[in-house]
Amino acid sequence: MPFHAILKELVDAVPGAVGAILVDWEGEAVQEYCHCDSYDIRFVGAHKGIILSRLRETHAESQGGEIEDVVITSERQVLLIGTVDPDYSLVLQTERACPAGLARHHFNNALARLKKEL
């Protein structure tokens, strides 16, 4: 499945990446690749995909356009959440020390590839 290869390349390219997951509009996992228990990344993906969907619903286009991605930074990790299309989202979980610019670069490349596959 091409989704697995895209997610694997993303996680392998980003230093400190824990995992990546493609989720649908309900937060259900479509495909994941991670260096952790798959349950953990599915739990993260389910909740963070829903957060992005809700933000997109509440943010009016007149306020600067439609939301494409969100970055959540916590004490120990960073989550990048991006829109693949109206029904699917990509979530990347990294360690806090991960270089943000490099992570976003690879994340955006993965989003573009997933858009082509869907």
Short mmCIF file of C-alpha atoms in Angstrom, two decimals:
data_model
loop_
_atom_site.label_atom_id
_atom_site.label_comp_id
_atom_site.label_asym_id
_atom_site.label_seq_id
_atom_site.Cartn_x
_atom_site.Cartn_y
_atom_site.Cartn_z
CA MET A 1 0.00 0.00 0.00
CA PRO A 2 1.50 3.38 -0.97
CA PHE A 3 0.28 5.06 2.23
CA HIS A 4 2.57 2.87 4.36
CA ALA A 5 5.61 3.72 2.23
CA ILE A 6 4.88 7.46 2.44
CA LEU A 7 4.46 7.35 6.21
CA LYS A 8 7.60 5.25 6.66
CA GLU A 9 9.66 7.65 4.56
CA LEU A 10 8.30 10.59 6.58
CA VAL A 11 9.11 9.05 9.96
CA ASP A 12 12.53 7.84 8.81
CA ALA A 13 13.43 11.28 7.37
CA VAL A 14 12.55 13.32 10.46
CA PRO A 15 15.04 13.12 13.35
CA GLY A 16 13.18 12.38 16.57
CA ALA A 17 9.99 11.31 14.82
CA VAL A 18 7.92 8.88 16.86
CA GLY A 19 5.30 8.07 14.25
CA ALA A 20 2.88 9.22 11.60
CA ILE A 21 -0.71 8.27 10.92
CA LEU A 22 -3.31 8.92 8.25
CA VAL A 23 -6.80 9.24 9.75
CA ASP A 24 -10.28 9.72 8.29
CA TRP A 25 -12.93 12.30 9.22
CA GLU A 26 -13.98 10.28 12.26
CA GLY A 27 -10.44 9.86 13.57
CA GLU A 28 -10.22 6.24 12.44
CA ALA A 29 -6.79 5.02 11.41
CA VAL A 30 -6.30 4.37 7.70
CA GLN A 31 -2.58 3.58 7.96
CA GLU A 32 0.20 4.24 10.45
CA TYR A 33 3.93 3.82 10.79
CA CYS A 34 5.62 4.34 14.14
CA HIS A 35 8.47 3.51 16.51
CA CYS A 36 6.00 2.99 19.34
CA ASP A 37 3.01 0.81 20.12
CA SER A 38 0.55 1.18 17.22
CA TYR A 39 -2.23 1.74 19.77
CA ASP A 40 -0.46 4.88 21.00
CA ILE A 41 -0.19 6.49 17.55
CA ARG A 42 -3.78 5.49 16.73
CA PHE A 43 -4.95 7.16 19.96
CA VAL A 44 -3.03 10.33 19.10
CA GLY A 45 -4.28 10.30 15.51
CA ALA A 46 -7.90 9.79 16.45
CA HIS A 47 -8.01 12.75 18.77
CA LYS A 48 -5.78 15.14 16.85
CA GLY A 49 -7.51 14.51 13.53
CA ILE A 50 -10.80 15.43 15.16
CA ILE A 51 -9.24 18.60 16.61
CA LEU A 52 -8.16 19.70 13.13
CA SER A 53 -11.61 18.97 11.73
CA ARG A 54 -13.27 21.04 14.45
CA LEU A 55 -10.86 23.93 13.98
CA ARG A 56 -11.54 23.92 10.26
CA GLU A 57 -15.29 23.99 10.89
CA THR A 58 -15.11 26.94 13.29
CA HIS A 59 -12.59 29.05 11.39
CA ALA A 60 -14.28 31.30 8.85
CA GLU A 61 -12.57 31.62 5.49
CA SER A 62 -12.81 35.41 5.84
CA GLN A 63 -10.32 35.16 8.71
CA GLY A 64 -7.41 34.37 6.41
CA GLY A 65 -8.50 31.30 4.50
CA GLU A 66 -9.14 27.69 5.33
CA ILE A 67 -6.93 26.04 7.97
CA GLU A 68 -4.46 23.64 6.36
CA ASP A 69 -2.39 22.51 9.33
CA VAL A 70 -1.84 22.94 13.05
CA VAL A 71 1.25 22.52 15.22
CA ILE A 72 0.80 21.53 18.86
CA THR A 73 3.85 21.81 21.08
CA SER A 74 3.92 20.29 24.54
CA GLU A 75 6.64 19.80 27.13
CA ARG A 76 7.99 16.62 25.51
CA GLN A 77 6.57 16.42 22.00
CA VAL A 78 5.40 18.22 18.90
CA LEU A 79 2.42 17.19 16.82
CA LEU A 80 1.94 18.33 13.24
CA ILE A 81 -1.60 17.87 11.96
CA GLY A 82 -2.41 18.57 8.34
CA THR A 83 -5.28 18.29 5.91
CA VAL A 84 -4.86 15.81 3.09
CA ASP A 85 -8.38 16.54 1.80
CA PRO A 86 -11.72 17.34 3.48
CA ASP A 87 -12.01 13.76 4.74
CA TYR A 88 -8.45 12.79 5.67
CA SER A 89 -5.69 14.16 7.91
CA LEU A 90 -2.05 13.37 8.51
CA VAL A 91 -0.57 13.47 12.02
CA LEU A 92 3.17 13.39 12.75
CA GLN A 93 4.40 12.98 16.33
CA THR A 94 7.99 13.99 17.13
CA GLU A 95 10.17 14.55 20.15
CA ARG A 96 10.32 18.18 21.30
CA ALA A 97 13.96 18.56 20.20
CA CYS A 98 13.13 17.71 16.57
CA PRO A 99 14.18 20.48 14.15
CA ALA A 100 10.86 22.19 13.35
CA GLY A 101 11.76 23.41 9.86
CA LEU A 102 12.99 20.03 8.73
CA ALA A 103 9.94 18.29 10.19
CA ARG A 104 7.57 20.69 8.40
CA HIS A 105 9.45 20.27 5.12
CA HIS A 106 9.12 16.49 5.16
CA PHE A 107 5.56 16.72 6.53
CA ASN A 108 4.48 18.97 3.65
CA ASN A 109 6.11 16.64 1.12
CA ALA A 110 4.23 13.68 2.62
CA LEU A 111 0.97 15.64 2.51
CA ALA A 112 1.49 16.38 -1.18
CA ARG A 113 2.19 12.72 -1.94
CA LEU A 114 -0.86 11.57 0.04
CA LYS A 115 -3.05 14.07 -1.83
CA LYS A 116 -1.96 12.49 -5.11
CA GLU A 117 -2.73 8.99 -3.81
CA LEU A 118 -6.22 9.88 -2.59
#
